[in-house]
Amino acid sequence: MSTIRARAIVYSKYGEPIDVIKTHSYDLPAPESLKDDQVLLQTLAAPLNPSDINQIQGVYPSRPPISINSLPGLKEASAVSGNEGVFKVLGAGSAVANLKPGDWVIPHNVNYGTWTSHSLSAEKDLLKIPNTIPLKQAATMAVNTSSAYLMLTHFVDLKKGDWFIQNGGNSQVGRCAIQIAKQKGINSISIVRNRPNLKELVDELTALGATHVITEDDNGSRDFGKTIKEWTDGKSISLGMNCVGGSSVSGLSRKLGKNATLVTYGGMSMKPVTLPTSLFIFKNLKAVGFWITEMTKEDPSLRSEVIEEVLKLIESGSLADIHCTLNKIVNDKVSDEQFTESFKQGLIDSKTKGKQIMIFE
Ligand SMILES: NC(=O)c1ccc[n+]([C@@H]2O[C@H](COP(=O)([O-])OP(=O)(O)OC[C@H]3O[C@@H](n4cnc5c(N)ncnc54)[C@H](OP(=O)(O)O)[C@@H]3O)[C@@H](O)[C@H]2O)c1
């Protein structure tokens, strides 16, 4: 029976990803040898997201099991890394109804284990998407684009001309939020960290559709509030989106209007969410959390609904190509060590060089 050599990034204990990840290689059946219900997948692209890193560190509440059964041929209990990615169907067993070779799919659920060259799956665990959309969009739509969409639509009924403010404006979620808001006629203020090439970033985000981009220094200055009032022409900002915490969220929340909602979805600064007491008493601030994993687990139909909405945005050209670095791995040409090294380098680069996406050939 012919086989395909598959590789997966796994870990057997929690820790810093570059210390604990390694490659497990194993054989999968070739397309012509699949069982009736099996779908053989080749990974096309998988991002390295902050939540993937937190899972490996053992500090993320939803984690794949560290189990000897995670993959065939494991010598010690391991978990497979990666939650998000896009796959090409290489083969489908005779009982697989709606998938055929060449189709593209994304995982139906989190903890799939996407940092792999190939995998074997069941049809029920996969969502088919058009194989004509840009690869980078396909690889990142399930977590970041969907999160931006849900946060903008789920908490406050934002109408055309309304305003929202966010920190982490240069994050992938932030960039998606800017574009989705623009498409809906919603104004945005995006806070970014200062940097030597600030103008370049401001121009880039403005080209994506940002109404205004400000720095954390502006955000921290009480005087700057007046400029924002001029921009909004006195209209309240009714939604805040926070993925940073610390003093960034204090400044952001001061710019919100009466009865506004602050949605916290990340903690990139690793600092607590610090909010002025007066905002709760005098402005009736509502502070809530967002976690796409829980929201779509509680309401599974939401996952398919949001993917459908995001696909419409992608197909209509409302979302620009994802800003990221692509790291190519040619599975046939690399050793297990080189496979691991590519991921380690991607993880190192993700700290300082923006979003990293692994692509596989
Ligand atoms: N709750 C959910 O369901 C959910 C879903 C998706 C994402 N998230 C969270 O959303 C956040 C963004 O994810 P992503 O994939 O879009 O990120 P990303 O593209 O990898 O970008 C990370 C962002 O974090 C900023 N950052 C890093 N360290 C920081 C610090 N110490 N202080 C302030 N900002 C810092 C970076 O700023 P620079 O641009 O200045 O480098 C960058 O904009 C993460 O916290 C992630 O876990 C949550």
Coordinates of C-alpha atoms and ligand atoms in Angstrom, one line a residue:
M1 CA 0.0 0.0 0.0
S2 CA 1.5 3.4 -1.0
T3 CA 1.7 6.1 1.7
I4 CA 2.3 9.8 2.2
R5 CA 5.0 11.0 4.6
A6 CA 3.2 13.5 6.9
R7 CA 4.9 15.9 9.4
A8 CA 3.3 17.7 12.3
I9 CA 4.6 20.1 14.9
V10 CA 3.9 18.6 18.3
Y11 CA 4.8 19.2 22.0
S12 CA 4.8 16.8 24.9
K13 CA 5.0 19.3 27.7
Y14 CA 4.0 23.0 28.1
G15 CA 6.7 25.7 27.8
E16 CA 8.1 28.3 25.5
P17 CA 7.3 27.1 22.0
I18 CA 10.8 27.3 20.7
D19 CA 12.0 25.1 23.6
V20 CA 9.3 22.4 23.4
I21 CA 8.1 22.0 19.8
K22 CA 9.4 19.2 17.7
T23 CA 8.4 17.4 14.5
H24 CA 6.7 14.1 14.4
S25 CA 6.7 12.4 11.0
Y26 CA 4.5 9.4 10.2
D27 CA 2.8 7.7 7.3
L28 CA -0.7 8.4 6.0
P29 CA -2.5 6.3 3.4
A30 CA -2.3 7.5 -0.2
P31 CA -5.6 8.9 -1.7
E32 CA -6.4 5.6 -3.4
S33 CA -6.1 3.6 -0.1
L34 CA -8.4 5.7 2.1
K35 CA -11.2 4.1 4.2
D36 CA -14.7 5.0 3.2
D37 CA -15.2 7.9 5.6
Q38 CA -11.6 9.3 5.5
V39 CA -10.6 12.6 3.9
L40 CA -6.8 13.1 3.2
L41 CA -5.7 16.7 3.4
Q42 CA -2.6 18.6 2.4
T43 CA -2.1 21.8 4.5
L44 CA -1.8 24.8 2.2
A45 CA -1.3 27.6 4.8
A46 CA -1.4 28.0 8.6
P47 CA -0.9 31.2 10.6
L48 CA 1.1 31.4 13.9
N49 CA -1.4 33.2 16.1
P50 CA -0.8 34.5 19.7
S51 CA -3.4 31.9 21.0
D52 CA -1.4 29.0 19.4
I53 CA 1.6 30.2 21.4
N54 CA -0.4 30.5 24.6
Q55 CA -1.7 27.0 24.1
I56 CA 1.8 25.6 23.9
Q57 CA 2.7 27.7 27.0
G58 CA -0.2 25.9 28.7
V59 CA -1.8 29.2 29.6
Y60 CA -4.8 29.2 27.2
P61 CA -8.0 27.7 28.6
S62 CA -8.9 25.7 25.5
R63 CA -6.1 23.2 24.6
P64 CA -5.7 20.1 22.5
P65 CA -5.1 17.0 24.7
I66 CA -1.5 15.8 25.2
S67 CA -2.2 12.2 24.3
I68 CA -0.4 9.2 22.8
N69 CA -3.5 8.9 20.4
S70 CA -3.1 12.4 18.9
L71 CA -1.3 11.0 15.8
P72 CA -0.3 7.6 14.6
G73 CA 3.2 6.4 15.6
L74 CA 3.8 8.7 18.6
K75 CA 6.3 7.5 21.1
E76 CA 5.2 9.8 23.8
A77 CA 2.0 11.6 24.6
S78 CA 1.9 14.8 22.5
A79 CA -0.5 17.5 21.3
V80 CA -0.5 18.8 17.8
S81 CA 0.0 22.6 17.5
G82 CA -2.1 25.1 15.5
N83 CA -5.8 26.0 15.4
E84 CA -6.3 27.7 12.1
G85 CA -5.4 26.9 8.5
V86 CA -6.6 26.0 5.1
F87 CA -6.3 22.6 3.5
K88 CA -6.6 21.1 0.1
V89 CA -8.4 17.8 -0.2
L90 CA -6.0 15.2 -1.8
G91 CA -8.5 12.3 -1.6
A92 CA -11.9 11.3 -0.2
G93 CA -13.2 7.8 0.7
S94 CA -16.3 6.4 -1.0
A95 CA -18.7 7.5 1.7
V96 CA -17.6 11.1 1.7
A97 CA -20.5 13.0 0.3
N98 CA -19.5 16.6 -0.5
L99 CA -15.7 16.7 -0.8
K100 CA -13.5 15.9 -3.7
P101 CA -9.8 16.2 -4.6
G102 CA -8.9 19.9 -5.1
D103 CA -11.6 21.3 -2.7
W104 CA -10.4 23.6 0.0
V105 CA -11.5 23.2 3.6
I106 CA -11.0 24.8 7.0
P107 CA -11.4 23.1 10.4
H108 CA -14.9 23.1 11.8
N109 CA -13.6 23.4 15.4
V110 CA -10.6 24.8 17.3
N111 CA -7.7 22.5 18.5
Y112 CA -7.6 20.8 15.1
G113 CA -3.8 20.8 14.9
T114 CA -3.0 22.7 11.8
W115 CA 0.8 23.0 12.0
T116 CA 1.1 19.9 9.8
S117 CA 2.0 19.0 6.2
H118 CA -0.9 16.6 5.9
S119 CA -3.7 15.2 8.0
L120 CA -6.5 12.6 7.9
S121 CA -9.9 13.9 8.8
A122 CA -13.6 13.2 8.8
E123 CA -16.0 15.2 6.6
K124 CA -18.0 16.4 9.6
D125 CA -14.9 18.1 11.0
L126 CA -14.4 20.3 7.9
L127 CA -16.0 23.3 6.4
K128 CA -15.7 23.6 2.6
I129 CA -14.8 27.0 1.3
P130 CA -14.3 28.3 -2.3
N131 CA -10.8 27.4 -3.6
T132 CA -10.8 30.6 -5.5
I133 CA -10.3 33.1 -2.6
P134 CA -6.8 34.4 -1.7
L135 CA -4.8 31.8 0.2
K136 CA -3.9 34.1 3.1
Q137 CA -7.5 35.1 3.6
A138 CA -8.6 31.5 3.6
A139 CA -5.9 30.6 6.2
T140 CA -6.9 33.4 8.6
M141 CA -10.7 33.8 8.2
A142 CA -11.8 31.5 10.9
V143 CA -10.2 33.2 13.9
N144 CA -9.1 36.8 13.3
T145 CA -11.4 37.9 10.5
S146 CA -14.4 36.2 12.1
S147 CA -13.5 37.7 15.5
A148 CA -13.4 41.2 14.1
Y149 CA -16.7 40.7 12.4
L150 CA -18.4 39.3 15.5
M151 CA -17.1 42.0 17.8
L152 CA -18.3 44.8 15.4
T153 CA -21.7 43.3 15.0
H154 CA -22.6 41.4 18.2
F155 CA -22.3 43.9 21.1
V156 CA -23.5 47.3 19.8
D157 CA -25.9 47.9 17.0
L158 CA -23.5 50.2 15.1
K159 CA -25.1 52.1 12.3
K160 CA -23.6 53.9 9.3
G161 CA -21.8 57.0 10.6
D162 CA -21.3 55.6 14.1
W163 CA -17.8 55.3 15.7
F164 CA -15.7 52.7 17.4
I165 CA -12.2 52.8 18.9
Q166 CA -9.7 50.0 19.2
N167 CA -6.1 49.5 20.4
G168 CA -3.8 46.9 18.7
G169 CA -4.8 48.7 15.5
N170 CA -2.0 47.1 13.6
S171 CA -2.9 43.6 14.7
Q172 CA -4.5 41.3 12.2
V173 CA -7.8 41.5 14.0
G174 CA -7.4 45.3 14.1
R175 CA -6.8 45.5 10.4
C176 CA -9.8 43.4 9.7
A177 CA -12.0 45.5 12.0
I178 CA -10.9 48.7 10.1
Q179 CA -11.9 47.2 6.8
I180 CA -15.2 45.6 7.9
A181 CA -16.2 48.9 9.6
K182 CA -15.3 50.8 6.4
Q183 CA -17.4 48.5 4.3
K184 CA -20.4 49.1 6.7
G185 CA -19.9 52.9 6.8
I186 CA -18.7 52.8 10.4
N187 CA -15.9 55.2 11.5
S188 CA -12.9 53.9 13.3
I189 CA -10.1 55.3 15.5
S190 CA -7.2 52.9 15.8
I191 CA -4.5 53.2 18.4
V192 CA -1.1 51.9 17.5
R193 CA 2.3 51.8 19.2
N194 CA 4.7 54.5 18.3
R195 CA 7.6 53.4 16.0
P196 CA 10.2 55.1 13.8
N197 CA 8.2 54.5 10.6
L198 CA 4.9 55.6 12.1
K199 CA 3.8 57.5 9.0
E200 CA 4.2 54.4 6.8
L201 CA 1.9 52.5 9.1
V202 CA -0.6 55.3 9.4
D203 CA -0.8 55.6 5.6
E204 CA -1.2 51.8 5.3
L205 CA -4.1 51.6 7.8
T206 CA -5.7 54.7 6.3
A207 CA -5.5 53.1 2.9
L208 CA -7.3 50.1 4.4
G209 CA -10.1 52.4 5.4
A210 CA -9.1 53.7 8.9
T211 CA -10.9 57.0 9.6
H212 CA -8.1 58.0 12.1
V213 CA -5.0 56.4 13.5
I214 CA -3.5 57.6 16.7
T215 CA -0.5 56.6 18.8
E216 CA -0.5 55.2 22.4
D217 CA 1.1 58.6 23.3
D218 CA -2.0 60.4 21.9
N219 CA -4.2 57.9 23.6
G220 CA -2.5 58.6 27.0
S221 CA -2.9 62.4 26.6
R222 CA -6.0 63.9 28.2
D223 CA -5.7 66.9 25.9
F224 CA -6.0 64.7 22.8
G225 CA -9.6 63.9 23.9
K226 CA -10.5 67.4 22.5
T227 CA -9.2 66.4 19.0
I228 CA -11.3 63.3 19.1
K229 CA -14.4 65.2 20.0
E230 CA -13.7 67.4 17.0
W231 CA -13.3 64.4 14.8
T232 CA -16.6 62.8 15.9
D233 CA -18.4 66.1 15.9
G234 CA -19.5 65.5 19.4
K235 CA -21.0 62.1 18.5
S236 CA -20.4 59.4 21.2
I237 CA -18.1 56.5 20.5
S238 CA -20.3 53.5 21.5
L239 CA -17.9 50.6 21.1
G240 CA -14.3 50.0 22.3
M241 CA -12.2 47.0 21.4
N242 CA -9.3 46.2 23.6
C243 CA -6.6 43.5 23.0
V244 CA -3.8 45.3 24.9
G245 CA -4.9 46.1 28.5
G246 CA -2.9 48.2 31.0
S247 CA -2.8 52.0 30.5
S248 CA -3.8 51.6 26.8
V249 CA -7.3 50.4 27.8
S250 CA -7.6 53.2 30.4
G251 CA -6.9 55.8 27.7
L252 CA -9.2 54.1 25.2
S253 CA -12.1 53.8 27.6
R254 CA -11.9 57.5 28.5
K255 CA -12.8 58.2 24.9
L256 CA -16.0 56.2 25.0
G257 CA -19.4 57.9 25.4
K258 CA -22.2 57.3 27.8
N259 CA -23.6 53.7 27.9
A260 CA -20.7 52.5 25.6
T261 CA -19.5 48.9 25.6
L262 CA -15.8 48.0 26.0
V263 CA -15.0 44.5 24.6
T264 CA -11.8 43.0 25.8
Y265 CA -10.5 40.1 23.5
G266 CA -6.8 40.0 24.2
G267 CA -4.1 41.0 26.6
M268 CA -1.0 41.7 24.5
S269 CA 0.7 43.9 27.1
M270 CA 0.2 41.1 29.7
K271 CA -1.1 43.8 32.0
P272 CA -4.6 43.8 33.7
V273 CA -7.5 45.7 32.2
T274 CA -7.3 49.0 34.2
L275 CA -10.5 51.1 34.0
P276 CA -11.3 54.4 35.7
T277 CA -14.1 53.9 38.3
S278 CA -15.8 57.1 37.3
L279 CA -16.6 55.7 33.8
F280 CA -18.7 53.0 35.4
I281 CA -20.5 55.4 37.7
F282 CA -21.0 58.5 35.5
K283 CA -21.0 57.0 32.1
N284 CA -22.5 53.6 32.8
L285 CA -19.6 51.9 30.9
K286 CA -20.3 48.2 30.2
A287 CA -17.1 46.1 30.1
V288 CA -17.4 42.6 28.6
G289 CA -15.1 39.9 27.3
F290 CA -15.1 38.2 23.9
W291 CA -13.8 34.7 23.1
I292 CA -14.7 33.4 19.7
T293 CA -14.1 29.8 20.8
E294 CA -16.8 30.0 23.6
M295 CA -19.2 32.1 21.5
T296 CA -19.2 29.6 18.6
K297 CA -19.2 26.6 21.0
E298 CA -22.4 27.9 22.7
D299 CA -24.0 28.7 19.3
P300 CA -22.4 26.4 16.7
S301 CA -24.6 27.8 13.9
L302 CA -22.9 31.2 14.5
R303 CA -19.6 29.7 13.2
S304 CA -21.0 28.8 9.8
E305 CA -23.0 32.1 9.7
V306 CA -20.0 34.3 10.4
I307 CA -17.8 32.3 7.9
E308 CA -20.5 32.9 5.3
E309 CA -20.5 36.7 6.0
V310 CA -16.7 36.8 6.0
L311 CA -16.6 34.9 2.7
K312 CA -19.0 37.5 1.2
L313 CA -16.6 40.3 2.3
I314 CA -13.6 38.4 0.8
E315 CA -15.3 37.6 -2.5
S316 CA -16.6 41.2 -2.9
G317 CA -13.0 42.4 -2.5
S318 CA -13.8 44.4 0.7
L319 CA -10.8 42.8 2.6
A320 CA -7.3 43.7 1.4
D321 CA -4.8 41.0 1.2
I322 CA -3.5 39.9 4.6
H323 CA -0.4 41.8 5.8
C324 CA 2.0 39.0 6.8
T325 CA 5.2 37.1 6.0
L326 CA 4.8 33.8 4.2
N327 CA 7.3 31.1 5.2
K328 CA 7.4 28.3 2.7
I329 CA 8.1 24.7 3.6
V330 CA 8.6 22.2 0.8
N331 CA 7.7 19.0 2.7
D332 CA 9.6 16.6 0.3
K333 CA 12.8 18.6 0.5
V334 CA 13.2 19.2 4.2
S335 CA 14.3 17.0 7.1
D336 CA 12.3 16.8 10.3
E337 CA 14.9 19.2 11.9
Q338 CA 14.4 21.7 9.2
F339 CA 10.6 21.4 9.5
T340 CA 10.9 22.3 13.2
E341 CA 13.4 25.1 12.5
S342 CA 11.1 26.8 10.0
F343 CA 8.4 26.9 12.7
K344 CA 10.8 28.1 15.4
Q345 CA 12.1 30.9 13.1
G346 CA 8.5 31.9 12.3
L347 CA 7.7 32.0 16.0
I348 CA 10.7 34.2 16.7
D349 CA 9.8 36.5 13.8
S350 CA 6.2 36.7 15.0
K351 CA 7.4 38.7 18.0
T352 CA 8.9 41.5 16.0
K353 CA 8.1 41.2 12.4
G354 CA 4.3 40.9 12.3
K355 CA 2.0 38.0 11.4
Q356 CA 3.8 34.9 10.1
I357 CA 2.0 32.3 8.0
M358 CA 3.5 28.9 7.1
I359 CA 2.8 27.7 3.6
F360 CA 3.4 24.1 2.5
E361 CA 4.2 22.6 -0.9
Ligands
LIG1 N1 -10.7 36.5 22.2 C1 -10.7 36.0 20.9 O1 -11.6 35.2 20.5 C2 -9.6 36.3 20.0 C3 -9.6 36.0 18.6 C4 -8.6 36.4 17.8 C5 -7.5 37.1 18.3 N2 -7.5 37.3 19.7 C6 -6.4 38.1 20.3 O2 -6.3 39.3 19.6 C7 -5.0 39.8 19.7 C8 -4.4 40.1 18.4 O3 -4.3 38.9 17.6 P1 -3.7 38.9 16.1 O4 -3.5 37.5 15.6 O5 -4.5 39.9 15.3 O6 -2.3 39.6 16.4 P2 -1.1 39.9 15.5 O7 -1.5 40.2 14.1 O8 -0.1 38.8 15.7 O9 -0.5 41.2 16.1 C9 -0.2 41.4 17.4 C10 -0.4 42.8 17.8 O10 -0.2 43.0 19.2 C11 0.6 44.2 19.4 N3 1.4 44.0 20.6 C12 2.3 43.0 20.8 N4 2.9 43.2 22.0 C13 2.3 44.3 22.6 C14 2.5 45.0 23.8 N5 3.3 44.6 24.7 N6 1.7 46.1 24.0 C15 0.8 46.5 23.1 N7 0.6 45.9 21.9 C16 1.4 44.8 21.7 C17 1.4 44.3 18.2 O11 1.7 45.7 18.0 P3 2.7 46.2 16.9 O12 2.0 46.3 15.7 O13 3.1 47.5 17.5 O14 3.9 45.3 16.9 C18 0.4 43.8 17.1 O15 -0.4 44.9 16.6 C19 -4.2 38.7 20.5 O16 -4.2 39.1 21.8 C20 -5.0 37.5 20.3 O17 -4.8 36.5 21.3 C21 -8.5 37.0 20.5

